[in-house]
XYZ file of C-alpha atoms in Angstrom:
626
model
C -90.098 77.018 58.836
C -89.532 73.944 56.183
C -88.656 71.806 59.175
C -92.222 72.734 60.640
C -93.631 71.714 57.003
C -92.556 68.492 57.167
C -93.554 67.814 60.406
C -96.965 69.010 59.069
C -96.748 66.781 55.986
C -95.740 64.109 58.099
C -98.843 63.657 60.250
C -100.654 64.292 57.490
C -99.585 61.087 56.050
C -99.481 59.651 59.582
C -103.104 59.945 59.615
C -104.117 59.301 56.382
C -102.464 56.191 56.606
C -104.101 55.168 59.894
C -107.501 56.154 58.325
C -106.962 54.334 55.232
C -105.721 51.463 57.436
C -108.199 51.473 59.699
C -111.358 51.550 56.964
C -109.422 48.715 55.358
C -109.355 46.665 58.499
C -113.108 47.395 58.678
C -113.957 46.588 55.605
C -111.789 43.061 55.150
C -113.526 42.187 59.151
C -116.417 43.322 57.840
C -116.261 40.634 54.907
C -114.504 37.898 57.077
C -116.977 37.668 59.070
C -119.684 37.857 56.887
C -118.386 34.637 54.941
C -117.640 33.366 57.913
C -121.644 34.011 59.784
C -122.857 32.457 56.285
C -120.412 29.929 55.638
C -121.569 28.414 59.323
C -125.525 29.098 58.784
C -124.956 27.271 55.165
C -123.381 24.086 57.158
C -125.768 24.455 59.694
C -128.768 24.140 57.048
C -127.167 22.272 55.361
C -127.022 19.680 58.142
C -130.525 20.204 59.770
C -131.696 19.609 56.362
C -129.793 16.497 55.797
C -131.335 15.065 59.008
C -134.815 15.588 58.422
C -134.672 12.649 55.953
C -132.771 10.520 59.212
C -135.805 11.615 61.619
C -138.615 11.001 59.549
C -137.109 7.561 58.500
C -137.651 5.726 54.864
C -141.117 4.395 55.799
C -142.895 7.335 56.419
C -141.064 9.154 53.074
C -142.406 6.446 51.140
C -146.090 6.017 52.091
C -145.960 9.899 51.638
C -144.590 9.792 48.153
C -146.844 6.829 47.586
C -149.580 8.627 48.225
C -150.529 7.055 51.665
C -152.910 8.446 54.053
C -150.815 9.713 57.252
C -152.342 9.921 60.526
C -153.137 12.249 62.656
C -150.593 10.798 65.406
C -148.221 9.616 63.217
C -147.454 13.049 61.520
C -147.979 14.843 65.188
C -145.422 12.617 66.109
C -142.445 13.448 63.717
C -143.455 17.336 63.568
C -143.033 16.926 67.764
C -139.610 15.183 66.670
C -138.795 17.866 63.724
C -139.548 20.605 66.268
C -137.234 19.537 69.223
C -134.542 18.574 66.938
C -134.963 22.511 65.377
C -135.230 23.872 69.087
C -131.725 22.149 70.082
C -129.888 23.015 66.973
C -131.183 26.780 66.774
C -132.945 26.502 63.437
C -136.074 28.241 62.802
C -138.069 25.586 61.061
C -137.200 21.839 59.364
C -139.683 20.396 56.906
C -140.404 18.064 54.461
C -142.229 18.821 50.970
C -143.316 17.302 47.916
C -145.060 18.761 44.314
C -148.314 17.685 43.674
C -150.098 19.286 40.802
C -147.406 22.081 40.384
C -148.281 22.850 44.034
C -145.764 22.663 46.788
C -147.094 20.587 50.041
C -145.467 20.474 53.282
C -145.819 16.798 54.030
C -143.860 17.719 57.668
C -142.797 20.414 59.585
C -141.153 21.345 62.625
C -143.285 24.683 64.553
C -143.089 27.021 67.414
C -144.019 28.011 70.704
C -145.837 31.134 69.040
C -147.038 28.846 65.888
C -148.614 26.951 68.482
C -150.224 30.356 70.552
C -151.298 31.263 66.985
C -152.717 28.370 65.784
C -150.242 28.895 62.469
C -148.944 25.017 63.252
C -148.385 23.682 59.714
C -150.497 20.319 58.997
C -150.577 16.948 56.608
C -149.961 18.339 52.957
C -150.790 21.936 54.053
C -150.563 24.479 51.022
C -147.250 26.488 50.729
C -148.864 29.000 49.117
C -145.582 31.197 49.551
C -143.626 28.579 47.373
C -140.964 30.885 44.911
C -140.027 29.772 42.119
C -136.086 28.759 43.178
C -138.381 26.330 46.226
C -140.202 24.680 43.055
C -137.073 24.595 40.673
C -135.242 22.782 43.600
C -137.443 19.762 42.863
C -136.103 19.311 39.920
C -132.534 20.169 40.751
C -129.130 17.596 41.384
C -128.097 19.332 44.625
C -129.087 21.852 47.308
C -130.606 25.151 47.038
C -130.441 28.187 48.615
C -132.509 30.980 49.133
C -133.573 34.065 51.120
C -136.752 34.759 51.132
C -140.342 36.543 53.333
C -143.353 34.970 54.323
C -145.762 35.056 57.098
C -143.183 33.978 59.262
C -140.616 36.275 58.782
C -137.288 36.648 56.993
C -135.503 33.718 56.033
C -132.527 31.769 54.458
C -133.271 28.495 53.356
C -132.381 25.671 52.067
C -133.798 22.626 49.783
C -132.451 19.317 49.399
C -134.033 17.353 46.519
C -134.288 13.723 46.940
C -135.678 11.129 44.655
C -137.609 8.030 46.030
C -136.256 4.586 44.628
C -139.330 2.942 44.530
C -141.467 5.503 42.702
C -139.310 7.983 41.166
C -140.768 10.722 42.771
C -138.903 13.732 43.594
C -139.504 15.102 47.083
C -137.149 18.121 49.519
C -136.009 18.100 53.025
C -135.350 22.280 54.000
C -134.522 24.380 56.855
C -134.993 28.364 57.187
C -133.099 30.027 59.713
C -133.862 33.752 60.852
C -131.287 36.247 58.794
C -132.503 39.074 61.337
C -129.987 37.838 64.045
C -127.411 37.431 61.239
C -127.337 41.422 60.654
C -127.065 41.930 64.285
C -123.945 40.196 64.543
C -122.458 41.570 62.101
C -123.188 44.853 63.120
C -121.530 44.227 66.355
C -118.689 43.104 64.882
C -118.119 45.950 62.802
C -117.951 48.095 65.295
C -115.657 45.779 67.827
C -113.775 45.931 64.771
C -113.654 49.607 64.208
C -112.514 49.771 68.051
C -110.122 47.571 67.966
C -108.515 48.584 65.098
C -108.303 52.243 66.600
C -106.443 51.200 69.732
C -104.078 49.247 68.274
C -103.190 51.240 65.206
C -102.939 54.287 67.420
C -100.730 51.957 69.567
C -98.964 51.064 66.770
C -98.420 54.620 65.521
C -97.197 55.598 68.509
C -94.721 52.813 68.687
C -93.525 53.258 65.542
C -92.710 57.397 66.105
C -90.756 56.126 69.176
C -89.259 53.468 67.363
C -88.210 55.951 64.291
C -87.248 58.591 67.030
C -84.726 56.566 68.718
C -83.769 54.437 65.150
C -82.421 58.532 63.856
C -80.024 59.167 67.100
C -78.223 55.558 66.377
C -79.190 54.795 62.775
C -75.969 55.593 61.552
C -73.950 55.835 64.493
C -71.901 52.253 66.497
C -72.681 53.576 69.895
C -69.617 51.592 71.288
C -67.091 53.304 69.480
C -68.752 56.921 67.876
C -67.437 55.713 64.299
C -70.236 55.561 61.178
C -71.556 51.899 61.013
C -72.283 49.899 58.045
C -76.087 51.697 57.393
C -73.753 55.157 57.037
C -71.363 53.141 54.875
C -74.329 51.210 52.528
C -76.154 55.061 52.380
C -72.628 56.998 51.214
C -71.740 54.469 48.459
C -75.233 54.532 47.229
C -75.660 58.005 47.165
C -71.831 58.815 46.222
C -71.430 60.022 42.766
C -68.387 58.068 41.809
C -68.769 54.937 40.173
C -65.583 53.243 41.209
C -64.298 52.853 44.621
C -61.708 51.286 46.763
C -62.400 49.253 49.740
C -60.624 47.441 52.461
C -62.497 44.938 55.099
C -59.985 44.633 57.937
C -60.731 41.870 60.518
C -59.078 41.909 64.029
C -58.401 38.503 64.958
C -58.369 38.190 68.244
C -61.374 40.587 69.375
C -63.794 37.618 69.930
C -61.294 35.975 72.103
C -61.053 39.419 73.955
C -64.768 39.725 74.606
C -65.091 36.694 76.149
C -62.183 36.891 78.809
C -62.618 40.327 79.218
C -65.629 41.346 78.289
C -67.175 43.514 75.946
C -66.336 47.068 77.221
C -62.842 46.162 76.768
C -63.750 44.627 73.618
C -65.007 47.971 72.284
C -62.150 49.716 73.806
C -59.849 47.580 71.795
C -61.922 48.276 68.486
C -62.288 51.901 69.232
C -58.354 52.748 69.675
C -57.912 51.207 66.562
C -60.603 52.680 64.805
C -58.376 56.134 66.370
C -55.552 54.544 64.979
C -55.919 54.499 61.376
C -58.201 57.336 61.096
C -55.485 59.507 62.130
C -53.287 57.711 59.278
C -55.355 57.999 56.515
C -56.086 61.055 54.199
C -59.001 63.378 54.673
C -60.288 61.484 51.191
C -60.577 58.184 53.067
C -63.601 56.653 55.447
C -63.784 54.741 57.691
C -66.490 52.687 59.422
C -67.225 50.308 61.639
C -68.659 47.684 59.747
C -69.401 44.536 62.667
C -67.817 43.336 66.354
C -64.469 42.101 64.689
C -64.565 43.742 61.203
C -64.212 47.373 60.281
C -64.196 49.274 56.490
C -61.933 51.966 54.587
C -63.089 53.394 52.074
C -61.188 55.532 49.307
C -61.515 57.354 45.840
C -60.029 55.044 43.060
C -57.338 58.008 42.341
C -55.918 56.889 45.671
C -52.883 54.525 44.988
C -53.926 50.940 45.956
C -50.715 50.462 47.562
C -51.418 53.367 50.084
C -54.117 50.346 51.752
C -51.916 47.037 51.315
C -49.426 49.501 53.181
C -51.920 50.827 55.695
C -52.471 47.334 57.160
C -49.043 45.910 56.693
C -47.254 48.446 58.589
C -49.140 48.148 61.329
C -47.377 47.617 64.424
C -48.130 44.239 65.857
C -45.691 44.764 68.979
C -47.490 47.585 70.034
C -50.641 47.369 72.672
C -53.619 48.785 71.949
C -54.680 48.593 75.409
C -52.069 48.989 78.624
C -54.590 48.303 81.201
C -54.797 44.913 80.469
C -52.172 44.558 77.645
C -53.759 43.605 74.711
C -52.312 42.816 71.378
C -54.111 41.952 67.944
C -53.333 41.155 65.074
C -54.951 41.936 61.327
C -55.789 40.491 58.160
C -57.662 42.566 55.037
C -59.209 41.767 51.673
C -58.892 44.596 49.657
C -61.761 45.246 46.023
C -61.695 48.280 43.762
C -63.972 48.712 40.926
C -67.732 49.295 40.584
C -69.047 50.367 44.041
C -71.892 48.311 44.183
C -69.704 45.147 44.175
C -67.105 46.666 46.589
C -68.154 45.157 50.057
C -68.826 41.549 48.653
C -65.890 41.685 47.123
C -63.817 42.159 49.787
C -65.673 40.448 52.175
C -64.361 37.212 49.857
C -61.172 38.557 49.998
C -60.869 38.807 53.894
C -62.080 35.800 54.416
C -59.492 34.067 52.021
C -56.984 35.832 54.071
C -57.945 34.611 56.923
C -58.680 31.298 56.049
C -55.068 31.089 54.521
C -53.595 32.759 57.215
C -52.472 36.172 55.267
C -52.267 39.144 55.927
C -53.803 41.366 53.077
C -55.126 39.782 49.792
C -56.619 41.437 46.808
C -59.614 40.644 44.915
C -58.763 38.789 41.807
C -59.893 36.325 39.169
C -59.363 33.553 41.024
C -61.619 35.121 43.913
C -64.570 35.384 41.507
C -64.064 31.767 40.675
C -65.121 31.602 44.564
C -67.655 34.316 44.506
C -69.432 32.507 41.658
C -69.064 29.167 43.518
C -70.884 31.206 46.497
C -73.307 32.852 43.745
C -74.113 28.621 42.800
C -74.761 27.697 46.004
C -77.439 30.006 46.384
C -79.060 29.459 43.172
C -79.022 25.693 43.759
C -80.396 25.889 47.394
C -83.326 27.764 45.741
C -83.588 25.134 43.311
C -83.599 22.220 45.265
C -86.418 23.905 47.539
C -87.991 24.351 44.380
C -87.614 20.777 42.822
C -88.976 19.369 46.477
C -91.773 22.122 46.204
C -92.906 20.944 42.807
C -92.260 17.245 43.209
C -88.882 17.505 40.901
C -86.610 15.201 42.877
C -86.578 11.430 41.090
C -85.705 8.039 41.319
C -83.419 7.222 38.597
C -82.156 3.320 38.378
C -78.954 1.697 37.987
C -78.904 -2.492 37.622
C -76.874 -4.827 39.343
C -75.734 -7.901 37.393
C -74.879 -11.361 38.551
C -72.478 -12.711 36.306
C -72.742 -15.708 36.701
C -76.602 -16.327 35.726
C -76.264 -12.915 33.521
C -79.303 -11.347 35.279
C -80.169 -8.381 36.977
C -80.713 -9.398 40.561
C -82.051 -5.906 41.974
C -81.853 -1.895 40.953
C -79.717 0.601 43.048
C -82.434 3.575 43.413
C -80.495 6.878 42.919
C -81.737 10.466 43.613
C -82.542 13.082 40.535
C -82.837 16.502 40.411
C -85.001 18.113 37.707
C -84.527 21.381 36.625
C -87.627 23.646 35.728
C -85.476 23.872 32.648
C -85.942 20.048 32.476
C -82.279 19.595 32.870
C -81.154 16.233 34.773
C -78.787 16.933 37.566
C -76.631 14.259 39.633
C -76.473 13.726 43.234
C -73.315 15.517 42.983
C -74.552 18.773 41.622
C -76.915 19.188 44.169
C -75.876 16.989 47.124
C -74.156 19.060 48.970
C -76.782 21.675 49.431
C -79.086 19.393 50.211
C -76.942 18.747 53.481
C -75.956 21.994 54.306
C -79.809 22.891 54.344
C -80.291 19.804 56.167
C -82.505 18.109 53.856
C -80.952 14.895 53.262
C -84.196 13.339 55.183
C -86.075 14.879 53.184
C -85.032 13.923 50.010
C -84.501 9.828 51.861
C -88.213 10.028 52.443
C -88.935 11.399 49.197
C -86.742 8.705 47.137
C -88.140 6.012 49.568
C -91.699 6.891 49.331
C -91.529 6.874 45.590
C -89.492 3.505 44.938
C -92.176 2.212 47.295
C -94.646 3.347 45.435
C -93.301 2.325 42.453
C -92.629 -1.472 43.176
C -95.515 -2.343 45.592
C -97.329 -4.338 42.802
C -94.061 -5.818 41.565
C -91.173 -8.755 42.526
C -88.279 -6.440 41.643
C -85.623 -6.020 44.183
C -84.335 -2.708 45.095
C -82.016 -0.946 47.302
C -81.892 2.394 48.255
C -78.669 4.327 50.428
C -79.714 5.671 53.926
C -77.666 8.017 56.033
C -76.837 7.859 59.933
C -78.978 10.836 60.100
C -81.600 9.152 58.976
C -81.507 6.249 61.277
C -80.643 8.805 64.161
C -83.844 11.118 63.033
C -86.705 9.274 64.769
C -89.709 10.666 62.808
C -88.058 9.073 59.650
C -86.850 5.780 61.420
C -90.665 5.452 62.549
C -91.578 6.695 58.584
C -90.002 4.032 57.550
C -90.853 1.108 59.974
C -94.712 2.002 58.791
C -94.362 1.950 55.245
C -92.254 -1.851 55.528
C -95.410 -2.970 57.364
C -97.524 -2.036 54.544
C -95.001 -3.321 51.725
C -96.341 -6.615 50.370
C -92.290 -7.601 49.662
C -90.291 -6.357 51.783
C -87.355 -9.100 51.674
C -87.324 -7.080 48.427
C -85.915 -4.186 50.199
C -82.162 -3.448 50.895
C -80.943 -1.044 52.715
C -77.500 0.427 52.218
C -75.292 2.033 54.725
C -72.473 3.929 54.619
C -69.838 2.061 56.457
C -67.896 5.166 58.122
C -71.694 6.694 59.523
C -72.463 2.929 60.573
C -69.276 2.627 62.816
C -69.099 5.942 63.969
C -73.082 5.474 65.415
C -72.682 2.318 65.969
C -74.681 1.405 68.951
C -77.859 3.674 67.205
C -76.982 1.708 63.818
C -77.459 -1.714 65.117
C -80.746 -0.609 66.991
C -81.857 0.465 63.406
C -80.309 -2.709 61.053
C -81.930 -5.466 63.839
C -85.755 -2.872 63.344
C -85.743 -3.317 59.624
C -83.930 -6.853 59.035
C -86.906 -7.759 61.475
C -89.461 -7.212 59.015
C -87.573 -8.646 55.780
C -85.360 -6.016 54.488
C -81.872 -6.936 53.703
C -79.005 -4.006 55.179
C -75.466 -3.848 53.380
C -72.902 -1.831 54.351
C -71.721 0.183 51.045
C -68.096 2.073 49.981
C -66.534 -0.687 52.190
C -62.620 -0.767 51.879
C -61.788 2.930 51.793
C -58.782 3.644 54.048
C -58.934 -0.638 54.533
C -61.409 -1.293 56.802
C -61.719 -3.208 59.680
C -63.923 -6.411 58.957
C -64.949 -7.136 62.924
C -66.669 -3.912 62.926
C -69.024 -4.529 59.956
C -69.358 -7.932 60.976
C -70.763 -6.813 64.278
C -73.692 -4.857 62.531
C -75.138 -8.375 61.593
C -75.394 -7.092 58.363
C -76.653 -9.077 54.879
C -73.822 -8.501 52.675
C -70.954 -5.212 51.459
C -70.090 -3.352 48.819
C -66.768 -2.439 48.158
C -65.734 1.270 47.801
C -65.819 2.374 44.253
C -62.455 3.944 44.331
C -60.974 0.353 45.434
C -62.759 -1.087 42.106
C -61.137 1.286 39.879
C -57.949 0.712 41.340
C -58.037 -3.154 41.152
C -56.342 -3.253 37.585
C -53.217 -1.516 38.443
C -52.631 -2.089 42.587
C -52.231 -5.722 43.034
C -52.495 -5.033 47.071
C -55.840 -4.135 46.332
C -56.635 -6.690 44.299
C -55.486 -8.991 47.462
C -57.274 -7.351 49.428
C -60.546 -7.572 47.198
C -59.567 -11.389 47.023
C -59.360 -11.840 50.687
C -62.247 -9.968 50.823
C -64.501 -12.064 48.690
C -62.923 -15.437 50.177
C -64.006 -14.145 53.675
C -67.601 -12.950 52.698
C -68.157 -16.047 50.709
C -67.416 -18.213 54.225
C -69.968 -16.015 56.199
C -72.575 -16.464 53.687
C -72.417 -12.556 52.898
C -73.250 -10.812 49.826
C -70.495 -8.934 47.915
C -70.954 -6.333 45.232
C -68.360 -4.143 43.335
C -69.735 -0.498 42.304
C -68.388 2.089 39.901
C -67.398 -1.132 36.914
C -66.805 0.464 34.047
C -64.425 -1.189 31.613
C -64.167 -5.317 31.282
C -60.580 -5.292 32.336
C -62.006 -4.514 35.503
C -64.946 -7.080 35.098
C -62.250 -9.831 34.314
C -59.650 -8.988 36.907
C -63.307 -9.060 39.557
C -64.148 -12.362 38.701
C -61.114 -13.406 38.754
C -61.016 -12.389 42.715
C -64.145 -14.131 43.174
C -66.873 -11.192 42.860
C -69.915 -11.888 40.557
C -71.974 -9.348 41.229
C -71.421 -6.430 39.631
C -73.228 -2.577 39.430
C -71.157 0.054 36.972
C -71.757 1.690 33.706
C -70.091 -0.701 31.612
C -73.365 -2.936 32.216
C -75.769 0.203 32.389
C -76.154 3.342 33.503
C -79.169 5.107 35.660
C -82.448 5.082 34.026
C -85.690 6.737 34.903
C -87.572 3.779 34.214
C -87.153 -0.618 34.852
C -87.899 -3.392 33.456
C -91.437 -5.455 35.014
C -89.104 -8.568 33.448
C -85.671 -9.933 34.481
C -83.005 -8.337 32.579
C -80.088 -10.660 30.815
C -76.946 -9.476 30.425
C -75.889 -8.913 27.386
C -72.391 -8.496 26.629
């Protein structure tokens, strides 16, 4: 008997809901469409209304304002024009007026077949004797008016357009009526398509959704492969269990991916379901287990159990031993074991299995230095929010660092470097949020963001400026083209340099020197930047036909206290200076390093011992001061 109430209660609600539903979908076509019949009959008076002032032309506007006689053909003329050009758009009526003596005149209008049969055909300055008072406060009005409104000729929406002659001041409309009648029609009809419609398919969709929710209760809770609970039956018992604290174990089989694809995935769920057999039958009746994916699977146990009795569970298990005979199939395990508050359980041990199988164990625990990686995991999450955010709400910067020749003591051009700010207002580094910026594959994104501002930025200026640009830019052909159209709009572009990353520009080589010969083309300058890590090799570079290098940060800090890289550096700047190429050392920050660079033959210099990032530049040529 209660299970026949709620089946009672149910469609109750079933059909409440499809009632409420379906006067809701009535109601919002209802208004749709009404905004939408009068949005288009606005535009479409609007327009007609506009044009009456096109088809009557200046001339005859004036001499009416003016005060000129009109005759007889002229006017029959443009009301022959007015009507045709009402007839083709479906407009009722077009006119002209004007206020004479607080009286409103038609001085043209468009008629009918039946004004016509009727002899109702408006004439020169006929009396509008109809006139409301919105048609005469429109002559003395900025913009259009609308109206509804009744006459002799029916039911109308109109609209006036005030305009005011230039020669005498004089304020006279342009208007168009269109018949509403037709307008209530339509959207009577479309109330009731609507009210169809929305019965079929919300029927339909009811119905769908009871077979849907029909089949969803036989396997809700159930892995039809193997008979075991799944991870919905595992979620529902810890959040309906009354004990706070928990122990869990995530065991992953190894080698069960590997088995469905040379076997299949019968066998697959053979393999998964004799195991499943296997520790069930070694565990207490105070245990659970479920399976929780393809390769994973869950136990679950009070926290009075010993948390040995699971490190031992796994451990123990009998590697040696098929789990299949017919084909013999071994596996092997690896588990990340959490205890503590059940609502962290899973995560927790999902880290924890996936430490042990990234470092090759067998069973680890969850520990301190697991949340260390949980809250890493926890970061990355918040940041990739934020940086959607900061490119949402136009929060990712320019920030500029100079580069100093030494020699004349000038900045020579600004290395443009990416920001992120925080709705907090908090500055972050490319460093903070680089890395999700690639993993969310961004990193266009933010190139075209940085590029479009620094162009922005110095178009009206003679500063020099470089910017870094990744393979994947060059190899992304919406940005390559992005690019090649704001250079041919850039008043300066020999200001321009491009820098490259040497290991991307090797490694795409043939794409990279389609790209460098596009840009260097129009002016820009390309360098190839962190040159020298792991010593490179000079032919490649020099292949690019690039403008100049700059050497590898890493190498610059290391120039002081390696003397084979100061060599190197040397040899370096000897060669570069013989092939008329640029050289720069990044990442100078103390003026042992400054002396021991000059002393190798490098002059131009970018670091924070000469000055650090800056939102802002300089519109004058910065001296170094030292």
């Amino acid at each position: 008997m209660p299970e026949g109430r709620v089946k009672v209660s149910w469609i109750i609600a079933g059909f409440s809901l499809f009632l409420i539903s379906l006067l809701t979908y009535v109601y919002y076509t209802y208004q749709t469409t009404r905004t939408e019949i009068m949005q288009s009959v606005d535009n479409r008076l609007l327009n007609a209304a506009t044009s009456v002032k096109h088809i009557l032309g200046e001339e005859y506007l004036t001499s009416v304002n003016q005060g000129d006689n009109i005759s007889f053909s002229d006017y029959h003329s443009k009301s022959k024009q007015l009507s045709e050009f009402a007839q083709a758009l479906d407009i009722a009526y077009v006119y002209s007026m004007i206020l004479k003596d607080g009286k409103v005149l038609f001085s043209s209008s468009s008629y009918t077949q039946d004004d016509q049969n009727n002899g109702k055909v408006t004439q020169f300055l006929d009396l509008y004797p109809e006139a409301t008072d919105t048609n005469i406060s429109a002559f003395y009005s900025t913009e259009p008016v609308f109206e509804i409104s009744s006459d002799q000729w029916g039911d109308f929406k109109s609209i006036f357009i005030p305009y005011v002659d230039p020669i005498n001041g004089k304020t006279y409309l342009t208007g168009a009526d269109i018949t509403i009648y037709n307008l209530n029609q339509q959207l009577k009809e479309s109330v009731s398509k609507a009210a169809a419609m929305a019965s079929f398919f919300f029927f339909i969709a009811i119905l769908v959704a009871a077979i849907y929710i029909y089949l969803l209760k036989r396997s809700i809770t159930t892995d039809s492969s193997t008979g075991f609970a799944n991870h919905i039956a595992l979620e529902y018992f810890i959040k309906k269990s009354n004990a706070h604290h928990m122990q869990l174990a995530v065991i992953w089989i190894n080698e069960i991916e590997d088995i469905n694809s040379f076997y299949g995935t019968e066998v697959g769920d053979k393999v998964m379901k004799n195991l499943l057999i296997h520790f069930k039958n070694r565990t207490s009746s105070h245990c659970h287990i479920y399976r929780l994916a393809t390769n994973k699977f869950v136990l679950l146990a009070p926290q009075e159990i010993p948390s040995d009795e699971f490190n031992s569970l796994i451990e123990t298990y009998n590697l040696n031993t098929p789990l299949l005979t017919d084909p013999f199939i071994y596996i092997t395990l690896c588990a990340g074991i959490a205890s503590g508050n059940k609502h962290l359980l899973l995560e927790n041990a999902h880290i924890a299995a996936l430490q042990a199988k990234q470092g090759r164990h067998n069973v680890v625990n969850y520990s301190k230095a697991l949340h260390d990686v949980k809250t890493q995991y926890q970061y990355n999450v918040e940041m990739a929010k934020e940086v959607r955010e900061a490119f949402d709400n136009n929060r990712i910067v320019p920030y500029f660092q100079a580069i100093f020749d030494t020699i004349t003591n000038k900045v020579i051009q600004y290395e443009c470097l990416p920001r992120l700010v925080t709705a907090q207002g908090e500055i972050l580094k490319p460093e903070a949020f680089i890395n999700v910026v690639k993993r969310s594959r961004m990193d266009g994104l933010l190139t075209r963001t940085i590029f479009s501002q620094c162009i922005s930025r110095f178009r009206k200026t003679d500063i020099c400026w470089s910017l870094n640009i990744t393979a994947q830019d060059i190899l992304d052909p919406s940005l390559s083209e992005f690019i090649a159209d704001e250079l041919k709009r850039y008043p300066h572009p020999g200001n321009i340099t491009l820098e490259l990353l040497e290991t991307q520009a090797i490694a795409n080589f043939s794409e990279v020197k389609a790209f460098i010969g596009m840009v260097k083309t129009k002016g820009v300058k390309v360098i190839i930047d962190d040159f020298g890590s792991g010593y490179s090799n000079i032919s490649n570079v020099l292949k690019l036909e690039v403008d100049g290098i700059k050497l590898d940060g890493a190498l610059i800090k290391q120039i002081v206290n390696d003397k084979d890289i100061y060599l190197f550096i040397e040899h370096i700047a000897s060669f570069a200076n013989q092939l008329g190429l640029q050289l720069m050392a990044e990442s100078v920050e103390n003026t042992t390093i400054v002396t021991a660079l000059k002393k190798a033959n490098v002059t131009l210099m970018q670091g924070n011992y000469f000055a650090h990032p800056v939102p802002h530049v300089n519109t004058v040529t910065e001296e170094l001061a030292l």
